[in-house]
Every structure is written in structure tokens, then in C-alpha cells.
Amino acid sequence: MTAASPTPSGDPLLAAKLSVPPVVRGLVSRRRLLDRLTEGTNGPLTLVTGPAGAGKTTAVASWARQGTAPGPVVWVSPDREDSPRVFWAHVLEAFRRRLLLPDGGAGLPRAGDGAGRALLVRFAAALEGLAEPVVLVVDGLDKAPGREVADGLEFLVDHAGPGLRLLLTSRVDPLLPLHRYRAEGRLCELRGAELAFTPREAAELLRGHGLAPGGEVVAGLTRRTEGWAAGLRLCALAVQRSGDPAGFATSYLASEQAVADYLLAEVLDAQPAGTQELLARTSVLDRVHPELADALTGRADAERTLDRLVRDNCFVQPVAGTRWFRVHPLFAGVLHARLRSRWPGLEPVLHRRAAGWFAASGQLTETLVHAAAAGDWPYAAGEAVRHLLAGRLLAGLDEGRIDALFSGMPADVPGAEAALVTAARLLARHDAAAARRWVLRAERRVRRRGSGAGAEVRLTLALLRLLLASYGTGSGAGAAARRTAELMAEVPAYRLKEHPEIEALRCHGRACALLAAGRPDEARAAFEETVRACTGEATHLVRHAAWGRLALAEAVRGELTAAADHAARALDVAERQGIPEGRRSGAGQLALATVACERCDVPTARHHLALAAEFTDTGADPVLRAERAVARSRVELAHGRWAAASAVLDEAEPHLPGWPAERLAVARSAAALARGDPAAALSVLHRPGSPGAGRAAMPGDASRTVALALAHLAAGRPARALRLVAAADASPAPDLPDRVRIGLLRARAAALAGDRRAARALLGEALDAAAPERLRRPFAEAGPWLRHLLRDVPPPAARWLTAGPPDRPGPVLVETLSAREREVLAYAARMMSNEEIAAALHLSVNTVKTHLRSVYRKLGTSRRREAVERGRELHLL
């Protein structure tokens, strides 16, 4: 239907341009937007801007139809072909049709006449006489060319009086003095961020298309489209066709295909050729920097072009506080597809240029990402080693991204750098055997290169050798640590300052190797040095591991109080610094299990062993693997399960070197004695190739010697046993458990010789030595003779031993609860639901659940009621 009056060009007026658009199928009533529009039209100017398909027209049309406007709504939709005179002709006709002009429009020109300033003056004067406010909606103002229309609207805002309420929709900011209107409080703005659909609104839109999406589907589509209205609607239609909502929601390609035609027609094809090429070439980037875009295009106008794209709402947004820009992910996917189809073979070239630009900017991760995408693995590995990437991998700083990046590197990439990167990745996962093979390959390549190998290459190689020493016998660790320190002096000082984890790893590697070599006393001092070397965020993982292994070294020596304290510190570092579960060490839990075993607190030991088993290093690292098996065998022995105790040790023994194997042999002899088989105990310790055979004495040999003495005593050879413990007593620093066993062996020998007075005195000395650490296990394993002798010991001296731990362990705080966890536990004690706790603490329900799981783990419980009871026992509530 057309109006009777023609436009200035003689064409008829189109009624569709003067009508509120019809409601679209599946319209979502978005109350928050409707309320904002109602609020905005109480003032003179409301501006709705957003990219193509953002839902501007739909939102305003829905608002116009709901009847909450302050007065009648006059709707005008301009076209790109309309001149300013045609535009004003439509505005006048819209007012006349609604009979809104006070005199019916008398005195105003007809639509076919001119539209100069005189018309605007008479129109503004007519609007001043309005009996009620009128809302003039100009939908798609960006289609009106030039400044003339905008100047006319500015004139009306300033002179038409309070009765005119102007509501504009546009893809770009109109040429109006918006800054002045903002300062005067006369402008209400709705922009793309407000127009974006929330997950709840997206779910309603999908339901309007006959779909019943689950939460993950809604979240995936909302995240993928970033709430873009047209994108969601197009995806909903595509989901209808696919019949697989879950598969569609997880497929980036499906989402891109659903919106590709729209974005190409409405956004990309509307841009000049140079802009299209810039967008396509920069589609290889996650974020776009003007200088980087210039490097990829060979031009110098990227910043000006990107700024214009932002102003025009062309799915390009600035990153706040930086010179970087980001492209909507769906638009980026469409651009990437355009690059591959229109410029085949260009993508690797662009990635190489991007890698060079990022390298010059000192951004290592991005350099490696683009070098890998270009397939330039020698360059990627070279940059990784030059920047001491092995330290980042081994200290857990890359959060898996770089590890995943190099997972695509072929095995035949030449150069020592590629071999070193592969070795570091493997060692970070505790695959020492495979890492050692790649280190040997790197060594051969370095030797062939001779003096051409850079300091960073040689340092990385030395550091990996040092860290691998702890997976063997620990021999040569001292020389490897010194060599690493020498090579650190050859690397530029600024590079080491950027990577404090290198020194922390050097100290930690030496400490681990000392422990593997059976020198726990020296290892303890080295772990303390490691903790002091851990400075800054880059060393949190090393500090966590060092505290745990320090605790284990102390637990082995019988320093149980210090071990428990340092194990708690290891666990606290992991919690406070948010170290991912997959990168944590189980050494702290293993140390707590060992402490509990030595104090005969079997339930607590079993609890910590179960936790320790969840960590990769307790099954891969030889020392941790051995200590875990030893602790498990002690738990089995405490229940009288001798066969199970031996089976645990047999399972762990294959391929364990040096001191860890010796620890297993001593534990196996204890299991044999527990079942009354001293011959088997001696056989284990004298087995050909057994630990201690054919080498010089070392600190750990005291335990083996004491075990031999106990076996000979059980076999009825007390004189031989006494000679052995005399040698053990003279060995370098036997640890507390061995000193107590030596005292008990001498006490039993004295009792067998009929010298009960000497036996009582020796037993008293053993009790006095064990009392400060509450070391009970040597007494529990001594045998029935001890009970008879304890009757002759004054009660105060043995009270701590005879009381023993209860069958059910008392309240044990596994780890310290954080302040937030204590708050969550306190609310749980008040019988509040997870939703109520979340509301009270202003957290999400998932966060509350995460805190509760952490509380259960730390308190050694599995249910809310148990956690509350344990919290009360520990006076946490």
C-alpha cells in the first residue's frame, strides 16, 4: 500500500517504511531491554547501537508493540537510496498518518516539496504544540547518507521541545554530539553488550524454535556466539536441521557454517577490498595488533582500519587498556575460511611472519604457537630452548598449553633443541625412561655441533641430566649440579632473572638425587636450600614439591614432628597457589602416611596412602614409589596380613635402583620376621646383587645392618647380632628408628643373657629416645618379650607408649582449612543448602561445591555431616 503523496523524486511513499515491523517467530520477551527503552524514552534521546543482527530492530519493535511508551510511536525506516529530502518526506507523512500534528499538518510542506531549514523550523514549532509526548523511531539511521539527516535530527532534539522523544537504531554512532548529550544527561544508550543474549534468554530462544536444549548446549552456543542474536537464531535453525543439539554445540565448524552466509553478505562484503584482505590475513591471530596487522598485510593503515571497524560495529572490539583488538570468534572462523579459499597456501607464510613479530616483541608463547602452525618446528624448538622453556615445563608454568603445542612435533625434527624440548615434556610427566633416551639423542647432536651449541642448549641439557639423576641411583648428581651452575653463569643475566625457576630446579634436582642415593640427611639440607631458592610465582610448584620431599626425608629419619609440619606446608602451598591437581606431588601425603605408620596410627596412614596414590609421581619416581610400598606393607603388617605385606613389596620392586631397592629389602625382611621366618629375612638381605653388596658403606646402610642383626637375633645368634649393631652404631648417623631398634635389640640380648637390670636400662634409653617423636613402631614390631620387660619399667617412662593411639583415630586435620572453607563449613553446620550458602557468600553453587569437596578431603571425611562433626571435634566451629 502506498501513500497518495509522492516523494520529492516523484516516487510513491512506501507504507512498509512507516510501519512497526511484525513480530518474528520465536520472539523472546527480554524484559530488561524493554524496561531500559521505557526508561530511555522518558528523555529526549535514546540510542540503540550494535552490529548487524544484534537484535536492535526486534527489541525496539517489541517495545513499541507492548504499549509502555510515553505516547504514540511514529516509525520510520530509511533506505540507503533515500536522499535527505526523501527521509524527511517519510517523517512528515508518518506524523500526518498518525494525526499527531496539532493543526493536521497545515502550514507544513507536502511530501513532494523541498526539505530545507525552513521545514525543520516549522516542524519543530509544530511539535512544540503536542498535547502528549511522541516517540519518533528512526530504525537504521546508518543507512541515511551524509550529515544532513543527522544535522536535522540534532536541530529537532534541541528545538522541538520536551514532547519529542527520539529513539534511534544504528550499526554505527550517528553524527550527533553524543558527548554533549551524555554530559547533559539527555542520552540513554543501549549497546552491543546489553543487546547480547544471556544464557537464560538463549535457552528461551531455542525453546521457541521447538528445541529442548540442556544446560551444556545452551552454555556452548551462548559462549560460541557471545550472545549475538542473529547467530543464535541461525544456529537454532541449523540445530533443527541437524537433529543433534549436543554435537552442534561442541562443533565450531557447524556454528561457523550456520552464520557464514549472513556474515559474508551483511558484514564482510560491505567492506572495501583492502579491509576484506586485512581481516582475512589477520584471521590467523587470536588477537590483532595494528603493527602486527601491518606486518601481515604489507601496508601501514591497519590501526585506522581497525578503529573504523570498531566504530562501525563490524564484529571487531578493542581490548580494554591495550592497542590490541579482538574479532568475534564466529566472524574470525568465517574470515579464516575465506583466507583458505581465496588465498590458498598463504596461511603458513602468515604464521611465519606472525612468529617473527612475536619473537621480536618477546612474547614466547605466541611465537611458538605461530611457528608450530607454520610447521617450522626447528625454529619453534630453537626459540623454546633459547628462552629456557624446559624450566617452564618442569616448573608447571605453561598449564599444558606449550606441552600440547609440541605434541604435534614430529620425531624426526633435526637439532638438539627439538630433542631437548621432547625430553623436558616427557620428564614433566615423570616418564624418565623415555626422557633419558631423548637426552642421549640431544647429547649426540650437541657433540656433533661442537662449540656451536649455545649456552642455553648446554644449560638445558645439564639441567635435564641433573633432574634425571633422581630417577636412578643419584650418582653423579653433585657434578651435574656444579656443571649446571657453571653454565648458568654463561647465560645472559637478564635471561636467568626472567626464569628464577632454573635455580630452584637446580637445587631441587640435587636434593632429589641425594635422596635417591640414600643420603636423607644431606637431602634434607638440600631441600631446605631449594625452598630458599624458590622466589616468586614461577617457583610455586617446585616449592610445593620440595616441602613434600623434605618432609619425606625427615619422616624416614624419624623426625616426625618436623615431617608433619613440612608436609602440611607442601599441601598448603598447593592449595593457596592453586596448583592444578595433575601437577601436584604426592610426597607430602606420603610423608604424612609414613609419620602415621611410625606412630602406629594405622587408619590415618591408610587415609594418606589413598590420597598419595592419586598423584602420578608416587608411582613413577623410584624413591616415592618405594616409600609408598614400604608404608603400605607396614599397614598390612599392622593387621597381621604378612602375605599381603610381601606382595605389596614384590609389586614395587622391579626396576627400582639403589637406595629405594634397599628400603624395600629392609621392609621385606621385617615382613619375614613378622611371620616368624628369620631365614627368609636373612635371605632377602643376602640375596646376590642385593643392596649393599660390593660397595662402600653409606648412611642408609645402617638400616640394612640393623635388619640383619634383628634377623640373626631371631635366628638365635645374639652374639652375631650384637657385633652387627656395634658396626651400625659406628656408621654415619643412624636415624632415630634405627637407634631405637639398636637399643631394643641390646635390651633383648641382655634379657636372653639373664641380665634383666641391663635390659631394663637399655629399654629405658630406647623409650627416652623415642618419646619426643612418639615413635611407636619399633616397639610394636619387637615381639612378645617386650611386654614382659615393660612390667619392670617405671610407669611414667612408658605411659606414652602403652596408651597408644585409639583404634579409631582421633580428629586429625589433614590440611589447614582456608578462611573461605571455614565459612562454608560454618554455614553447612547450620543445615543450609548449597544454594543458600552460595547466596549468603555471594558465590556460585559450583564454587560452594568445590569448597565442600576440599573440606571433605582435608578433614578426611566423605559426607557433610561427618565434616561438621570433625570440624566440631577440631574446634573449627
XYZ file of N, CA and C in Angstrom, residues 82-256:
525
model
N 17.704 6.633 -0.118
C 16.919 7.818 0.208
C 17.811 9.045 0.342
N 17.397 10.124 -0.285
C 18.064 11.409 -0.062
C 17.518 12.005 1.224
N 18.175 13.038 1.771
C 17.624 13.693 2.964
C 16.200 14.194 2.741
N 15.878 14.694 1.560
C 14.521 15.194 1.299
C 13.512 14.053 1.345
N 13.909 12.873 0.812
C 13.015 11.710 0.885
C 12.825 11.269 2.331
N 13.908 11.283 3.103
C 13.810 10.894 4.512
C 12.808 11.770 5.243
N 12.919 13.116 5.088
C 12.020 13.992 5.829
C 10.599 13.902 5.297
N 10.464 13.588 4.017
C 9.125 13.376 3.487
C 8.435 12.215 4.191
N 9.190 11.139 4.442
C 8.615 9.992 5.153
C 8.301 10.339 6.606
N 9.157 11.139 7.235
C 8.891 11.520 8.626
C 7.592 12.323 8.711
N 7.441 13.309 7.829
C 6.233 14.123 7.853
C 4.992 13.274 7.585
N 5.099 12.399 6.606
C 3.955 11.562 6.286
C 3.585 10.645 7.456
N 4.599 10.144 8.177
C 4.321 9.282 9.326
C 3.551 10.035 10.397
N 3.921 11.286 10.645
C 3.199 12.077 11.643
C 1.772 12.377 11.175
N 1.621 12.695 9.869
C 0.288 13.002 9.364
C -0.633 11.780 9.477
N -0.077 10.601 9.156
C -0.906 9.388 9.208
C -1.386 9.098 10.625
N -0.551 9.434 11.583
C -0.942 9.201 12.977
C -1.762 10.374 13.532
N -2.009 11.412 12.688
C -2.797 12.580 13.092
C -2.235 13.216 14.359
N -0.916 13.337 14.379
C -0.248 13.812 15.588
C 0.103 15.298 15.535
N 0.060 15.915 14.367
C 0.393 17.330 14.283
C -0.816 18.158 14.724
N -0.589 19.188 15.523
C -1.707 19.923 16.138
C -2.724 20.427 15.134
N -2.304 20.951 13.993
C -3.232 21.503 13.020
C -3.452 20.576 11.836
N -3.129 19.327 12.050
C -3.250 18.382 10.958
C -2.168 18.538 9.922
N -1.146 19.318 10.253
C -0.032 19.499 9.315
C -0.179 20.725 8.459
N -1.221 21.558 8.682
C -1.376 22.772 7.876
C -0.184 23.692 8.085
N 0.299 24.245 7.058
C 1.464 25.128 7.140
C 2.770 24.435 6.892
N 2.761 23.066 6.912
C 3.971 22.307 6.600
C 3.954 21.909 5.130
N 5.110 21.847 4.505
C 5.148 21.459 3.095
C 4.618 20.030 2.932
N 4.125 19.741 1.731
C 3.732 18.376 1.435
C 4.976 17.539 1.174
N 4.803 16.255 1.107
C 5.947 15.361 0.966
C 6.739 15.630 -0.295
N 6.091 16.114 -1.328
C 6.805 16.303 -2.576
C 7.581 17.591 -2.652
N 7.413 18.484 -1.679
C 8.111 19.766 -1.728
C 9.519 19.645 -1.159
N 10.268 20.738 -1.154
C 11.632 20.742 -0.635
C 11.662 20.540 0.866
N 12.874 20.229 1.413
C 13.029 19.935 2.848
C 14.240 20.669 3.380
N 14.203 21.977 3.365
C 15.317 22.754 3.866
C 15.134 23.139 5.317
N 15.925 24.119 5.760
C 15.878 24.530 7.156
C 14.509 25.107 7.518
N 13.865 25.756 6.562
C 12.551 26.331 6.858
C 11.566 25.240 7.282
N 11.635 24.085 6.613
C 10.758 22.973 7.003
C 11.041 22.532 8.430
N 12.333 22.409 8.769
C 12.683 21.931 10.111
C 12.215 22.914 11.168
N 12.314 24.227 10.872
C 11.855 25.224 11.843
C 10.353 25.100 12.051
N 9.579 25.001 10.944
C 8.128 24.886 11.077
C 7.737 23.560 11.738
N 8.512 22.475 11.414
C 8.226 21.166 12.017
C 8.481 21.202 13.525
N 9.602 21.795 13.938
C 9.907 21.899 15.363
C 8.856 22.733 16.075
N 8.403 23.816 15.427
C 7.376 24.645 16.045
C 6.086 23.872 16.213
N 5.748 23.064 15.190
C 4.531 22.264 15.294
C 4.628 21.243 16.418
N 5.812 20.640 16.593
C 5.982 19.622 17.636
C 5.904 20.218 19.034
N 6.248 21.531 19.149
C 6.165 22.165 20.470
C 4.733 22.192 20.985
N 3.777 22.126 20.050
C 2.384 22.187 20.462
C 1.749 20.840 20.722
N 2.546 19.756 20.769
C 1.994 18.424 21.001
C 1.319 18.345 22.362
N 0.166 17.695 22.394
C -0.567 17.543 23.648
C 0.054 16.485 24.552
N 0.762 15.524 23.982
C 1.414 14.462 24.750
C 2.719 14.101 24.052
N 3.631 13.452 24.760
C 4.914 13.079 24.114
C 4.680 12.135 22.947
N 5.537 12.254 21.948
C 5.536 11.361 20.796
C 6.938 10.792 20.624
N 7.027 9.500 20.394
C 8.320 8.843 20.188
C 8.521 8.659 18.688
N 9.568 9.294 18.165
C 9.946 9.096 16.767
C 11.069 8.072 16.711
N 10.770 6.898 16.138
C 11.771 5.842 15.980
C 12.346 5.931 14.569
N 13.651 6.120 14.467
C 14.343 6.035 13.185
C 15.168 4.762 13.225
N 14.675 3.751 12.536
C 15.285 2.421 12.603
C 16.279 2.242 11.454
N 17.573 2.200 11.793
C 18.601 2.048 10.772
C 19.114 3.384 10.281
N 19.429 4.286 11.205
C 19.887 5.616 10.832
C 21.183 5.565 10.031
N 21.977 4.484 10.223
C 23.241 4.386 9.486
C 23.008 4.300 7.979
N 21.793 3.991 7.553
C 21.504 3.919 6.120
C 21.293 5.292 5.498
N 21.036 6.316 6.340
C 20.840 7.664 5.825
C 22.201 8.283 5.545
N 22.532 8.598 4.305
C 23.890 9.035 3.974
C 24.142 10.486 4.379
N 25.445 10.806 4.565
C 25.866 12.174 4.801
C 25.480 12.700 6.174
N 25.722 14.020 6.339
C 25.468 14.666 7.626
C 24.097 15.328 7.689
N 23.447 15.493 6.542
C 22.272 16.352 6.514
C 21.145 15.832 7.401
N 20.881 14.523 7.330
C 19.822 13.958 8.169
C 20.186 14.091 9.641
N 21.438 13.762 9.994
C 21.870 13.874 11.387
C 21.763 15.312 11.877
N 22.117 16.292 11.011
C 22.007 17.689 11.418
C 20.544 18.053 11.686
N 19.654 17.543 10.846
C 18.235 17.827 11.070
C 17.732 17.239 12.375
N 18.150 16.011 12.692
C 17.738 15.393 13.953
C 18.301 16.154 15.145
N 19.544 16.607 15.021
C 20.125 17.410 16.098
C 19.303 18.678 16.319
N 18.856 19.319 15.224
C 18.044 20.519 15.333
C 16.744 20.220 16.078
N 16.111 19.103 15.748
C 14.860 18.751 16.419
C 15.074 18.482 17.910
N 16.151 17.752 18.244
C 16.428 17.467 19.662
C 16.557 18.770 20.444
N 17.195 19.746 19.826
C 17.472 20.997 20.537
C 16.285 21.953 20.546
N 15.353 21.856 19.542
C 14.354 22.903 19.389
C 12.909 22.414 19.375
N 12.672 21.109 19.335
C 11.295 20.642 19.202
C 10.542 20.608 20.516
N 11.206 20.893 21.624
C 10.529 20.884 22.906
C 10.480 19.498 23.524
N 9.990 19.401 24.771
C 10.011 18.128 25.513
C 9.051 17.081 24.979
N 8.150 17.474 24.071
C 7.191 16.490 23.594
C 7.775 15.477 22.636
N 8.907 15.779 21.994
C 9.510 14.846 21.050
C 10.521 13.966 21.757
N 10.350 12.670 21.653
C 11.295 11.696 22.201
C 11.863 10.931 21.013
N 13.128 11.057 20.785
C 13.775 10.451 19.621
C 14.438 9.133 20.011
N 14.141 8.049 19.270
C 14.748 6.737 19.516
C 15.401 6.289 18.213
N 16.713 6.153 18.223
C 17.471 5.836 17.014
C 18.104 4.460 17.140
N 18.060 3.662 16.059
C 18.847 2.431 15.995
C 19.848 2.588 14.861
N 21.045 2.042 15.073
C 22.090 2.210 14.064
C 23.208 1.212 14.316
N 23.890 0.824 13.249
C 25.077 -0.025 13.415
C 26.277 0.784 13.879
N 26.235 2.101 13.623
C 27.359 2.968 13.988
C 26.809 4.154 14.771
N 27.706 4.805 15.499
C 27.289 6.017 16.197
C 26.921 7.094 15.181
N 25.751 7.710 15.309
C 25.361 8.773 14.365
C 26.210 10.025 14.559
N 26.176 10.886 13.564
C 26.970 12.122 13.608
C 26.228 13.178 14.421
N 25.993 12.854 15.672
C 25.344 13.739 16.629
C 26.321 14.043 17.750
N 26.154 15.152 18.442
C 27.075 15.493 19.553
C 26.788 14.653 20.795
N 27.058 13.357 20.679
C 26.717 12.438 21.773
C 27.423 12.809 23.064
N 28.679 13.287 22.951
C 29.424 13.653 24.160
C 28.689 14.744 24.941
N 28.085 15.691 24.203
C 27.350 16.764 24.882
C 26.081 16.226 25.523
N 25.380 15.369 24.798
C 24.153 14.805 25.351
C 24.460 13.970 26.593
N 25.571 13.241 26.566
C 25.937 12.446 27.743
C 26.193 13.367 28.934
N 26.979 14.410 28.710
C 27.320 15.329 29.794
C 26.085 15.996 30.374
N 25.080 16.248 29.510
C 23.856 16.926 29.966
C 22.833 15.945 30.526
N 23.127 14.641 30.474
C 22.188 13.647 30.980
C 20.959 13.501 30.116
N 21.079 13.764 28.815
C 19.936 13.718 27.901
C 19.978 12.494 26.992
N 20.892 11.567 27.242
C 21.083 10.433 26.340
C 21.023 9.121 27.109
N 20.230 8.181 26.594
C 20.204 6.804 27.100
C 20.749 5.909 25.991
N 21.723 5.063 26.309
C 22.379 4.240 25.289
C 22.235 2.755 25.606
N 21.906 1.979 24.592
C 21.959 0.517 24.660
C 22.921 0.075 23.578
N 23.956 -0.609 23.982
C 24.973 -1.023 23.016
C 25.034 -2.545 22.912
N 25.981 -3.021 22.113
C 26.042 -4.441 21.794
C 26.093 -5.344 23.003
N 26.824 -4.922 24.041
C 26.951 -5.781 25.219
C 25.604 -6.005 25.893
N 24.743 -4.947 25.926
C 23.425 -5.107 26.538
C 22.475 -5.883 25.639
N 22.660 -5.757 24.327
C 21.797 -6.476 23.396
C 22.100 -7.977 23.368
N 23.310 -8.370 23.802
C 23.695 -9.778 23.765
C 22.769 -10.614 24.647
N 22.423 -11.799 24.157
C 21.548 -12.706 24.897
C 22.295 -13.306 26.082
N 21.604 -13.386 27.204
C 22.124 -14.130 28.350
C 21.830 -15.611 28.127
N 22.479 -16.516 28.880
C 22.153 -17.946 28.729
C 20.679 -18.250 28.944
N 20.027 -17.555 29.883
C 18.596 -17.819 30.106
C 17.790 -17.401 28.887
N 18.111 -16.240 28.317
C 17.396 -15.780 27.136
C 17.681 -16.678 25.932
N 18.930 -17.148 25.836
C 19.276 -18.053 24.735
C 18.481 -19.356 24.836
N 18.329 -19.860 26.054
C 17.545 -21.089 26.242
C 16.097 -20.874 25.812
N 15.534 -19.691 26.126
C 14.160 -19.398 25.729
C 14.049 -19.294 24.207
N 15.060 -18.691 23.567
C 15.050 -18.594 22.105
C 15.066 -19.988 21.471
N 15.896 -20.866 22.001
C 15.981 -22.219 21.453
C 14.667 -22.975 21.652
N 14.059 -22.770 22.812
C 12.767 -23.415 23.044
C 11.709 -22.885 22.078
N 11.805 -21.595 21.724
C 10.884 -21.015 20.763
C 11.022 -21.618 19.384
N 12.147 -22.291 19.119
C 12.351 -22.981 17.842
C 12.062 -24.480 17.968
N 11.346 -24.839 19.033
C 10.946 -26.230 19.187
C 12.031 -27.134 19.716
N 13.072 -26.558 20.321
C 14.176 -27.358 20.852
C 14.067 -27.442 22.364
N 14.629 -28.485 22.930
C 14.664 -28.647 24.389
C 16.115 -28.811 24.805
N 16.891 -27.729 24.763
C 18.336 -27.849 24.987
C 18.691 -28.059 26.455
N 19.751 -28.831 26.670
C 20.298 -28.970 28.010
C 21.184 -27.789 28.358
N 21.580 -27.723 29.605
C 22.398 -26.599 30.062
C 23.709 -26.477 29.320
N 24.357 -27.618 29.009
C 25.638 -27.565 28.307
C 25.477 -27.062 26.881
N 24.375 -27.434 26.224
C 24.125 -26.958 24.859
C 23.923 -25.454 24.866
N 23.108 -24.970 25.807
C 22.850 -23.529 25.895
C 24.142 -22.775 26.192
N 24.902 -23.270 27.159
C 26.146 -22.595 27.513
C 27.114 -22.575 26.342
N 27.198 -23.706 25.619
C 28.126 -23.778 24.494
C 27.756 -22.818 23.384
N 26.474 -22.752 23.031
C 26.047 -21.856 21.957
C 26.150 -20.393 22.378
N 25.810 -20.099 23.626
C 25.923 -18.719 24.100
C 27.371 -18.265 24.101
N 28.248 -19.145 24.536
C 29.677 -18.801 24.539
C 30.197 -18.645 23.118
N 29.800 -19.540 22.234
C 30.285 -19.501 20.856
C 29.825 -18.250 20.135
N 28.558 -17.880 20.312
C 28.008 -16.711 19.620
C 28.229 -15.423 20.385
N 28.663 -15.536 21.658
C 28.793 -14.388 22.549
C 27.472 -13.625 22.644
N 26.366 -14.374 22.594
C 25.048 -13.790 22.763
C 24.531 -13.029 21.566
N 25.194 -13.136 20.429
C 24.779 -12.429 19.209
C 23.447 -12.998 18.729
N 22.437 -12.128 18.616
C 21.069 -12.577 18.365
C 20.936 -13.347 17.056
N 21.431 -12.779 15.953
C 21.300 -13.456 14.667
C 22.057 -14.774 14.667
N 23.215 -14.784 15.304
C 23.985 -16.020 15.372
C 23.235 -17.107 16.107
N 22.608 -16.743 17.240
C 21.835 -17.738 17.990
C 20.648 -18.249 17.168
N 19.976 -17.327 16.481
C 18.810 -17.740 15.707
C 19.223 -18.648 14.547
N 20.311 -18.296 13.864
C 20.785 -19.129 12.760
C 21.258 -20.488 13.261
N 21.902 -20.490 14.419
C 22.338 -21.767 14.999
C 21.137 -22.615 15.412
N 20.091 -21.957 15.930
C 18.890 -22.705 16.313
C 18.272 -23.384 15.097
N 18.224 -22.658 13.975
C 17.683 -23.255 12.759
C 18.554 -24.420 12.283
N 19.883 -24.241 12.416
C 20.794 -25.305 11.998
C 20.663 -26.526 12.909
N 20.456 -26.290 14.199
C 20.277 -27.406 15.137
C 19.011 -28.181 14.780
N 17.958 -27.448 14.410
C 16.728 -28.127 13.989
C 17.004 -29.073 12.823
N 17.805 -28.602 11.883
C 18.091 -29.432 10.707
C 18.999 -30.601 11.059
N 19.958 -30.364 11.973
C 20.935 -31.421 12.286
C 20.343 -32.520 13.149
N 19.417 -32.139 14.044
C 18.848 -33.130 14.956
C 19.807 -33.602 16.032
N 20.951 -32.891 16.183
C 21.957 -33.295 17.178
C 22.412 -32.050 17.947
N 21.602 -31.572 18.899
C 21.958 -30.341 19.614
C 23.309 -30.423 20.308
N 23.586 -31.553 20.982
C 24.849 -31.659 21.723
C 26.037 -31.628 20.783
N 25.956 -32.364 19.676
C 27.066 -32.365 18.724
C 27.260 -31.019 18.090
N 26.166 -30.323 17.777
C 26.273 -28.997 17.176
C 26.926 -28.025 18.151
N 26.546 -28.095 19.431
C 27.049 -27.147 20.422
C 28.550 -27.279 20.636
N 29.106 -28.459 20.352
C 30.544 -28.660 20.561
C 31.346 -28.496 19.277
N 30.670 -28.188 18.160
C 31.363 -28.087 16.880
C 31.487 -26.626 16.458
N 32.710 -26.120 16.476
C 32.940 -24.760 15.992
C 32.602 -24.665 14.504
N 32.954 -25.693 13.751
C 32.733 -25.653 12.308
C 31.250 -25.538 11.993
N 30.424 -26.288 12.713
C 28.985 -26.230 12.459
C 28.443 -24.831 12.730
N 28.905 -24.205 13.819
C 28.449 -22.852 14.141
C 28.877 -21.867 13.067
N 30.106 -21.987 12.600
C 30.606 -21.070 11.575
C 29.814 -21.235 10.273
